[in-house]
């Protein structure tokens, strides 16, 4: 597997569920990102990790909790989500901050 | 923070014609301007980028122009083909920073 991968590709969850999204990059990059993509809206940066340290939390509600155990893996833990959180969640990585970002295929999340 | 506006939101062109998408940004410190293409159901992919030390960059049928004084940059696609149909996103960043601020996207449809 090459590039940036994400699992699962589709997720349906109730508001009381707890789930996690996983991202893995095979590019040897040092920075990883979580974005939210909603219809007709710009890509919204959620979290940034550089060398496994969180460098940005873009005013994201606490029901989203990121985790970066190493430079190749990034998780997004979800709990007590709202229907408006339904969106495509994209992971990306880059060699370093300020360089081209490579995106994963995304997880299509539906909150019922 | 940076605010990127992108126009038009939709663009329909006849195959073989040119397409132009325009973006403006607010932060004069921004000096890195990538363009991403997202085909239906696929991940965003970088197609071209420009840094503020140049005014224009070309790659085959794609070109980007930058006017730092006016704080706007544009994507030009010549001799459009059906495979150019996609959503195109512009973005701006201080370059040495991790923050990419995206425009809302332009849906381009190339009519055969």
PDB file of C-alpha atoms in Angstrom:
ATOM      1  CA  UNK A   1       0.000   0.000   0.000  1.00  0.00           C
ATOM      2  CA  UNK A   2       1.405   3.365  -0.970  1.00  0.00           C
ATOM      3  CA  UNK A   3       0.455   6.969  -0.265  1.00  0.00           C
ATOM      4  CA  UNK A   4      -2.111   7.853   2.375  1.00  0.00           C
ATOM      5  CA  UNK A   5      -4.756   5.354   3.405  1.00  0.00           C
ATOM      6  CA  UNK A   6      -7.831   5.787   5.555  1.00  0.00           C
ATOM      7  CA  UNK A   7     -10.183   3.333   7.236  1.00  0.00           C
ATOM      8  CA  UNK A   8     -13.044   2.874   7.290  1.00  0.00           C
ATOM      9  CA  UNK A   9     -14.137   4.410   4.006  1.00  0.00           C
ATOM     10  CA  UNK A  10     -17.738   4.693   5.168  1.00  0.00           C
ATOM     11  CA  UNK A  11     -19.128   4.936   8.688  1.00  0.00           C
ATOM     12  CA  UNK A  12     -22.654   5.309   9.995  1.00  0.00           C
ATOM     13  CA  UNK A  13     -23.017   5.950  13.703  1.00  0.00           C
ATOM     14  CA  UNK A  14     -25.586   7.041  16.216  1.00  0.00           C
ATOM     15  CA  UNK A  15     -25.127  10.091  18.387  1.00  0.00           C
ATOM     16  CA  UNK A  16     -24.260   7.993  21.430  1.00  0.00           C
ATOM     17  CA  UNK A  17     -21.684   5.788  19.700  1.00  0.00           C
ATOM     18  CA  UNK A  18     -17.911   5.944  20.013  1.00  0.00           C
ATOM     19  CA  UNK A  19     -15.856   5.241  16.917  1.00  0.00           C
ATOM     20  CA  UNK A  20     -12.398   5.977  15.562  1.00  0.00           C
ATOM     21  CA  UNK A  21     -11.071   6.932  12.154  1.00  0.00           C
ATOM     22  CA  UNK A  22      -7.631   5.741  11.159  1.00  0.00           C
ATOM     23  CA  UNK A  23      -5.100   7.264   8.789  1.00  0.00           C
ATOM     24  CA  UNK A  24      -1.763   5.842   7.736  1.00  0.00           C
ATOM     25  CA  UNK A  25       0.862   7.372   5.497  1.00  0.00           C
ATOM     26  CA  UNK A  26       3.589   5.422   3.747  1.00  0.00           C
ATOM     27  CA  UNK A  27       5.495   8.434   2.436  1.00  0.00           C
ATOM     28  CA  UNK A  28       7.913   9.098   5.285  1.00  0.00           C
ATOM     29  CA  UNK A  29       6.295  12.444   5.962  1.00  0.00           C
ATOM     30  CA  UNK A  30       6.600  14.353   9.219  1.00  0.00           C
ATOM     31  CA  UNK A  31       3.318  16.268   9.269  1.00  0.00           C
ATOM     32  CA  UNK A  32      -0.241  14.911   9.293  1.00  0.00           C
ATOM     33  CA  UNK A  33      -3.585  16.671   9.122  1.00  0.00           C
ATOM     34  CA  UNK A  34      -7.308  16.091   9.632  1.00  0.00           C
ATOM     35  CA  UNK A  35      -9.766  18.033   7.461  1.00  0.00           C
ATOM     36  CA  UNK A  36     -13.551  18.125   7.363  1.00  0.00           C
ATOM     37  CA  UNK A  37     -15.187  18.446   3.930  1.00  0.00           C
ATOM     38  CA  UNK A  38     -18.850  19.416   3.864  1.00  0.00           C
ATOM     39  CA  UNK A  39     -20.891  20.058   0.738  1.00  0.00           C
ATOM     40  CA  UNK A  40     -20.510  23.554  -0.746  1.00  0.00           C
ATOM     41  CA  UNK A  41     -18.010  24.600   1.925  1.00  0.00           C
ATOM     42  CA  UNK A  42     -14.230  25.008   1.937  1.00  0.00           C
ATOM     43  CA  UNK A  43     -12.083  22.283   3.340  1.00  0.00           C
ATOM     44  CA  UNK A  44     -11.846  22.944   7.074  1.00  0.00           C
ATOM     45  CA  UNK A  45      -8.574  22.224   8.832  1.00  0.00           C
ATOM     46  CA  UNK A  46      -9.232  20.453  12.139  1.00  0.00           C
ATOM     47  CA  UNK A  47      -5.916  19.268  13.533  1.00  0.00           C
ATOM     48  CA  UNK A  48      -2.248  19.322  12.570  1.00  0.00           C
ATOM     49  CA  UNK A  49       0.520  17.147  13.922  1.00  0.00           C
ATOM     50  CA  UNK A  50       4.165  17.823  13.205  1.00  0.00           C
ATOM     51  CA  UNK A  51       6.671  15.209  14.367  1.00  0.00           C
ATOM     52  CA  UNK A  52       3.912  13.649  16.451  1.00  0.00           C
ATOM     53  CA  UNK A  53       3.161  16.847  18.340  1.00  0.00           C
ATOM     54  CA  UNK A  54      -0.130  18.616  17.906  1.00  0.00           C
ATOM     55  CA  UNK A  55       0.549  22.090  16.560  1.00  0.00           C
ATOM     56  CA  UNK A  56      -2.977  23.136  15.735  1.00  0.00           C
ATOM     57  CA  UNK A  57      -6.417  22.597  17.144  1.00  0.00           C
ATOM     58  CA  UNK A  58      -8.598  24.746  14.959  1.00  0.00           C
ATOM     59  CA  UNK A  59     -11.413  25.388  17.451  1.00  0.00           C
ATOM     60  CA  UNK A  60     -12.715  21.871  17.033  1.00  0.00           C
ATOM     61  CA  UNK A  61     -15.341  20.630  19.527  1.00  0.00           C
ATOM     62  CA  UNK A  62     -14.071  18.222  22.158  1.00  0.00           C
ATOM     63  CA  UNK A  63     -16.262  15.432  20.780  1.00  0.00           C
ATOM     64  CA  UNK A  64     -13.451  15.053  18.214  1.00  0.00           C
ATOM     65  CA  UNK A  65     -10.226  13.791  19.794  1.00  0.00           C
ATOM     66  CA  UNK A  66      -7.081  13.235  17.712  1.00  0.00           C
ATOM     67  CA  UNK A  67      -4.227  10.893  18.464  1.00  0.00           C
ATOM     68  CA  UNK A  68      -0.863  10.575  16.745  1.00  0.00           C
ATOM     69  CA  UNK A  69       1.103   7.634  18.196  1.00  0.00           C
ATOM     70  CA  UNK A  70       3.882   7.948  15.612  1.00  0.00           C
ATOM     71  CA  UNK A  71       4.677   9.877  12.444  1.00  0.00           C
ATOM     72  CA  UNK A  72       2.939   7.317  10.217  1.00  0.00           C
ATOM     73  CA  UNK A  73      -0.390   6.999  12.008  1.00  0.00           C
ATOM     74  CA  UNK A  74      -3.140   9.422  12.900  1.00  0.00           C
ATOM     75  CA  UNK A  75      -6.466   8.689  14.558  1.00  0.00           C
ATOM     76  CA  UNK A  76      -9.612  10.699  15.078  1.00  0.00           C
ATOM     77  CA  UNK A  77     -11.701   9.466  17.987  1.00  0.00           C
ATOM     78  CA  UNK A  78     -15.382  10.338  17.805  1.00  0.00           C
ATOM     79  CA  UNK A  79     -17.954  10.392  20.589  1.00  0.00           C
ATOM     80  CA  UNK A  80     -21.432  11.864  21.077  1.00  0.00           C
ATOM     81  CA  UNK A  81     -21.441  13.385  17.613  1.00  0.00           C
ATOM     82  CA  UNK A  82     -24.224  15.483  16.157  1.00  0.00           C
ATOM     83  CA  UNK A  83     -25.970  15.068  12.781  1.00  0.00           C
ATOM     84  CA  UNK A  84     -24.215  18.223  11.538  1.00  0.00           C
ATOM     85  CA  UNK A  85     -20.917  16.391  11.953  1.00  0.00           C
ATOM     86  CA  UNK A  86     -21.845  14.242   8.966  1.00  0.00           C
ATOM     87  CA  UNK A  87     -19.199  14.955   6.306  1.00  0.00           C
ATOM     88  CA  UNK A  88     -16.193  13.559   4.489  1.00  0.00           C
ATOM     89  CA  UNK A  89     -13.187  13.449   6.806  1.00  0.00           C
ATOM     90  CA  UNK A  90      -9.907  13.684   4.965  1.00  0.00           C
ATOM     91  CA  UNK A  91      -6.477  12.906   6.279  1.00  0.00           C
ATOM     92  CA  UNK A  92      -3.389  14.397   4.647  1.00  0.00           C
ATOM     93  CA  UNK A  93       0.350  14.307   5.146  1.00  0.00           C
ATOM     94  CA  UNK A  94       3.279  16.410   4.003  1.00  0.00           C
ATOM     95  CA  UNK A  95       7.041  16.197   4.109  1.00  0.00           C
ATOM     96  CA  UNK A  96       7.023  19.130   6.458  1.00  0.00           C
ATOM     97  CA  UNK A  97       4.773  22.039   7.123  1.00  0.00           C
ATOM     98  CA  UNK A  98       4.560  24.349   4.142  1.00  0.00           C
ATOM     99  CA  UNK A  99       4.991  21.571   1.575  1.00  0.00           C
ATOM    100  CA  UNK A 100       2.544  19.802  -0.750  1.00  0.00           C
ATOM    101  CA  UNK A 101      -0.108  17.887   1.146  1.00  0.00           C
ATOM    102  CA  UNK A 102      -1.077  14.406   0.011  1.00  0.00           C
ATOM    103  CA  UNK A 103      -4.635  13.429   0.817  1.00  0.00           C
ATOM    104  CA  UNK A 104      -6.154  10.101   1.720  1.00  0.00           C
ATOM    105  CA  UNK A 105      -9.411   8.881   0.139  1.00  0.00           C
ATOM    106  CA  UNK A 106     -11.472  10.063   3.094  1.00  0.00           C
ATOM    107  CA  UNK A 107     -14.029   8.544   5.431  1.00  0.00           C
ATOM    108  CA  UNK A 108     -17.650   9.337   4.615  1.00  0.00           C
ATOM    109  CA  UNK A 109     -19.271   9.766   8.048  1.00  0.00           C
ATOM    110  CA  UNK A 110     -23.009   9.802   8.611  1.00  0.00           C
ATOM    111  CA  UNK A 111     -24.353  10.596  12.077  1.00  0.00           C
ATOM    112  CA  UNK A 112     -27.927   9.539  12.649  1.00  0.00           C
TER     113      UNK A 112
ATOM    114  CA  UNK B   1      -6.687  34.556   9.799  1.00  0.00           C
ATOM    115  CA  UNK B   2      -6.506  33.971   6.075  1.00  0.00           C
ATOM    116  CA  UNK B   3      -9.711  34.192   4.040  1.00  0.00           C
ATOM    117  CA  UNK B   4      -9.718  32.758   0.524  1.00  0.00           C
ATOM    118  CA  UNK B   5     -12.566  33.474  -1.855  1.00  0.00           C
ATOM    119  CA  UNK B   6     -12.985  31.515  -5.064  1.00  0.00           C
ATOM    120  CA  UNK B   7     -15.080  32.271  -8.156  1.00  0.00           C
ATOM    121  CA  UNK B   8     -17.050  31.054  -9.945  1.00  0.00           C
ATOM    122  CA  UNK B   9     -18.619  28.249  -7.920  1.00  0.00           C
ATOM    123  CA  UNK B  10     -19.593  26.419 -11.111  1.00  0.00           C
ATOM    124  CA  UNK B  11     -18.173  26.615 -14.603  1.00  0.00           C
ATOM    125  CA  UNK B  12     -19.373  24.874 -17.750  1.00  0.00           C
ATOM    126  CA  UNK B  13     -17.177  24.991 -20.848  1.00  0.00           C
ATOM    127  CA  UNK B  14     -17.216  23.433 -24.282  1.00  0.00           C
ATOM    128  CA  UNK B  15     -14.519  20.883 -24.916  1.00  0.00           C
ATOM    129  CA  UNK B  16     -11.501  22.614 -26.375  1.00  0.00           C
ATOM    130  CA  UNK B  17     -12.279  25.973 -24.807  1.00  0.00           C
ATOM    131  CA  UNK B  18     -10.381  27.533 -21.896  1.00  0.00           C
ATOM    132  CA  UNK B  19     -11.439  27.662 -18.261  1.00  0.00           C
ATOM    133  CA  UNK B  20     -10.371  30.291 -15.754  1.00  0.00           C
ATOM    134  CA  UNK B  21     -10.878  30.175 -11.992  1.00  0.00           C
ATOM    135  CA  UNK B  22     -10.023  33.128  -9.791  1.00  0.00           C
ATOM    136  CA  UNK B  23      -9.151  33.337  -6.105  1.00  0.00           C
ATOM    137  CA  UNK B  24      -8.471  36.228  -3.771  1.00  0.00           C
ATOM    138  CA  UNK B  25      -6.794  36.078  -0.385  1.00  0.00           C
ATOM    139  CA  UNK B  26      -6.649  38.438   2.551  1.00  0.00           C
ATOM    140  CA  UNK B  27      -3.358  37.772   4.355  1.00  0.00           C
ATOM    141  CA  UNK B  28      -0.453  39.599   2.732  1.00  0.00           C
ATOM    142  CA  UNK B  29       1.921  37.172   4.466  1.00  0.00           C
ATOM    143  CA  UNK B  30       0.680  34.291   2.296  1.00  0.00           C
ATOM    144  CA  UNK B  31       3.317  33.187  -0.190  1.00  0.00           C
ATOM    145  CA  UNK B  32       2.373  29.651  -1.215  1.00  0.00           C
ATOM    146  CA  UNK B  33      -0.641  29.043  -3.467  1.00  0.00           C
ATOM    147  CA  UNK B  34      -1.509  25.471  -4.463  1.00  0.00           C
ATOM    148  CA  UNK B  35      -4.370  24.268  -6.617  1.00  0.00           C
ATOM    149  CA  UNK B  36      -6.036  20.923  -5.985  1.00  0.00           C
ATOM    150  CA  UNK B  37      -8.307  18.899  -8.259  1.00  0.00           C
ATOM    151  CA  UNK B  38     -10.906  16.558  -6.801  1.00  0.00           C
ATOM    152  CA  UNK B  39     -12.702  14.189  -9.145  1.00  0.00           C
ATOM    153  CA  UNK B  40     -16.045  12.795  -8.087  1.00  0.00           C
ATOM    154  CA  UNK B  41     -15.598  10.335  -5.241  1.00  0.00           C
ATOM    155  CA  UNK B  42     -11.837  10.754  -5.165  1.00  0.00           C
ATOM    156  CA  UNK B  43      -9.289  12.512  -3.023  1.00  0.00           C
ATOM    157  CA  UNK B  44      -7.985  16.039  -3.727  1.00  0.00           C
ATOM    158  CA  UNK B  45      -4.730  15.996  -5.644  1.00  0.00           C
ATOM    159  CA  UNK B  46      -2.268  18.803  -6.221  1.00  0.00           C
ATOM    160  CA  UNK B  47      -2.143  19.852  -9.860  1.00  0.00           C
ATOM    161  CA  UNK B  48       0.041  22.963  -9.695  1.00  0.00           C
ATOM    162  CA  UNK B  49       1.362  25.404  -7.145  1.00  0.00           C
ATOM    163  CA  UNK B  50       3.115  28.737  -7.159  1.00  0.00           C
ATOM    164  CA  UNK B  51       5.220  30.630  -4.683  1.00  0.00           C
ATOM    165  CA  UNK B  52       5.286  34.373  -4.422  1.00  0.00           C
ATOM    166  CA  UNK B  53       8.705  34.824  -5.984  1.00  0.00           C
ATOM    167  CA  UNK B  54       7.206  34.092  -9.419  1.00  0.00           C
ATOM    168  CA  UNK B  55       4.250  35.594 -11.241  1.00  0.00           C
ATOM    169  CA  UNK B  56       3.329  32.713 -13.512  1.00  0.00           C
ATOM    170  CA  UNK B  57       3.884  28.985 -13.771  1.00  0.00           C
ATOM    171  CA  UNK B  58       2.872  26.565 -16.519  1.00  0.00           C
ATOM    172  CA  UNK B  59       2.562  22.826 -16.745  1.00  0.00           C
ATOM    173  CA  UNK B  60       1.291  21.641 -20.121  1.00  0.00           C
ATOM    174  CA  UNK B  61      -2.338  22.822 -20.383  1.00  0.00           C
ATOM    175  CA  UNK B  62      -2.443  24.267 -16.891  1.00  0.00           C
ATOM    176  CA  UNK B  63      -1.107  27.635 -15.772  1.00  0.00           C
ATOM    177  CA  UNK B  64      -1.350  29.679 -12.629  1.00  0.00           C
ATOM    178  CA  UNK B  65      -0.834  33.433 -12.364  1.00  0.00           C
ATOM    179  CA  UNK B  66      -0.241  35.414  -9.193  1.00  0.00           C
ATOM    180  CA  UNK B  67      -0.690  39.112  -8.511  1.00  0.00           C
ATOM    181  CA  UNK B  68       0.627  39.748  -5.011  1.00  0.00           C
ATOM    182  CA  UNK B  69      -0.193  43.439  -5.110  1.00  0.00           C
ATOM    183  CA  UNK B  70      -3.845  42.757  -5.767  1.00  0.00           C
ATOM    184  CA  UNK B  71      -3.793  39.553  -3.682  1.00  0.00           C
ATOM    185  CA  UNK B  72      -5.326  37.354  -6.298  1.00  0.00           C
ATOM    186  CA  UNK B  73      -4.280  34.295  -8.254  1.00  0.00           C
ATOM    187  CA  UNK B  74      -5.889  32.378 -11.082  1.00  0.00           C
ATOM    188  CA  UNK B  75      -5.913  28.926 -12.633  1.00  0.00           C
ATOM    189  CA  UNK B  76      -6.050  28.669 -16.407  1.00  0.00           C
ATOM    190  CA  UNK B  77      -6.861  25.433 -18.201  1.00  0.00           C
ATOM    191  CA  UNK B  78      -6.492  25.509 -21.979  1.00  0.00           C
ATOM    192  CA  UNK B  79      -7.886  23.068 -24.555  1.00  0.00           C
ATOM    193  CA  UNK B  80     -10.188  21.541 -21.966  1.00  0.00           C
ATOM    194  CA  UNK B  81     -10.976  17.845 -22.152  1.00  0.00           C
ATOM    195  CA  UNK B  82     -13.747  15.767 -20.519  1.00  0.00           C
ATOM    196  CA  UNK B  83     -11.266  14.442 -17.970  1.00  0.00           C
ATOM    197  CA  UNK B  84     -10.796  18.001 -16.714  1.00  0.00           C
ATOM    198  CA  UNK B  85     -14.315  17.815 -15.240  1.00  0.00           C
ATOM    199  CA  UNK B  86     -13.852  17.984 -11.452  1.00  0.00           C
ATOM    200  CA  UNK B  87     -13.950  20.300  -8.463  1.00  0.00           C
ATOM    201  CA  UNK B  88     -10.948  22.613  -8.253  1.00  0.00           C
ATOM    202  CA  UNK B  89      -9.801  24.175  -4.980  1.00  0.00           C
ATOM    203  CA  UNK B  90      -7.388  27.036  -4.522  1.00  0.00           C
ATOM    204  CA  UNK B  91      -5.525  27.531  -1.262  1.00  0.00           C
ATOM    205  CA  UNK B  92      -3.155  29.972   0.367  1.00  0.00           C
ATOM    206  CA  UNK B  93      -0.552  29.594   3.075  1.00  0.00           C
ATOM    207  CA  UNK B  94       2.290  31.541   4.658  1.00  0.00           C
ATOM    208  CA  UNK B  95       4.459  28.806   3.186  1.00  0.00           C
ATOM    209  CA  UNK B  96       6.570  28.072   6.219  1.00  0.00           C
ATOM    210  CA  UNK B  97       3.364  27.364   8.079  1.00  0.00           C
ATOM    211  CA  UNK B  98       1.164  24.318   8.136  1.00  0.00           C
ATOM    212  CA  UNK B  99      -2.051  26.231   7.592  1.00  0.00           C
ATOM    213  CA  UNK B 100      -3.613  25.902   4.179  1.00  0.00           C
ATOM    214  CA  UNK B 101      -6.749  28.022   3.832  1.00  0.00           C
ATOM    215  CA  UNK B 102      -8.929  26.680   1.050  1.00  0.00           C
ATOM    216  CA  UNK B 103     -11.438  28.318  -1.239  1.00  0.00           C
ATOM    217  CA  UNK B 104     -14.938  26.847  -1.461  1.00  0.00           C
ATOM    218  CA  UNK B 105     -14.228  25.117  -4.755  1.00  0.00           C
ATOM    219  CA  UNK B 106     -15.268  25.436  -8.404  1.00  0.00           C
ATOM    220  CA  UNK B 107     -17.152  22.635 -10.109  1.00  0.00           C
ATOM    221  CA  UNK B 108     -15.927  22.497 -13.707  1.00  0.00           C
ATOM    222  CA  UNK B 109     -17.944  20.610 -16.308  1.00  0.00           C
ATOM    223  CA  UNK B 110     -16.482  20.111 -19.760  1.00  0.00           C
ATOM    224  CA  UNK B 111     -19.203  19.505 -22.354  1.00  0.00           C
ATOM    225  CA  UNK B 112     -18.320  17.163 -25.206  1.00  0.00           C
TER     226      UNK B 112
END
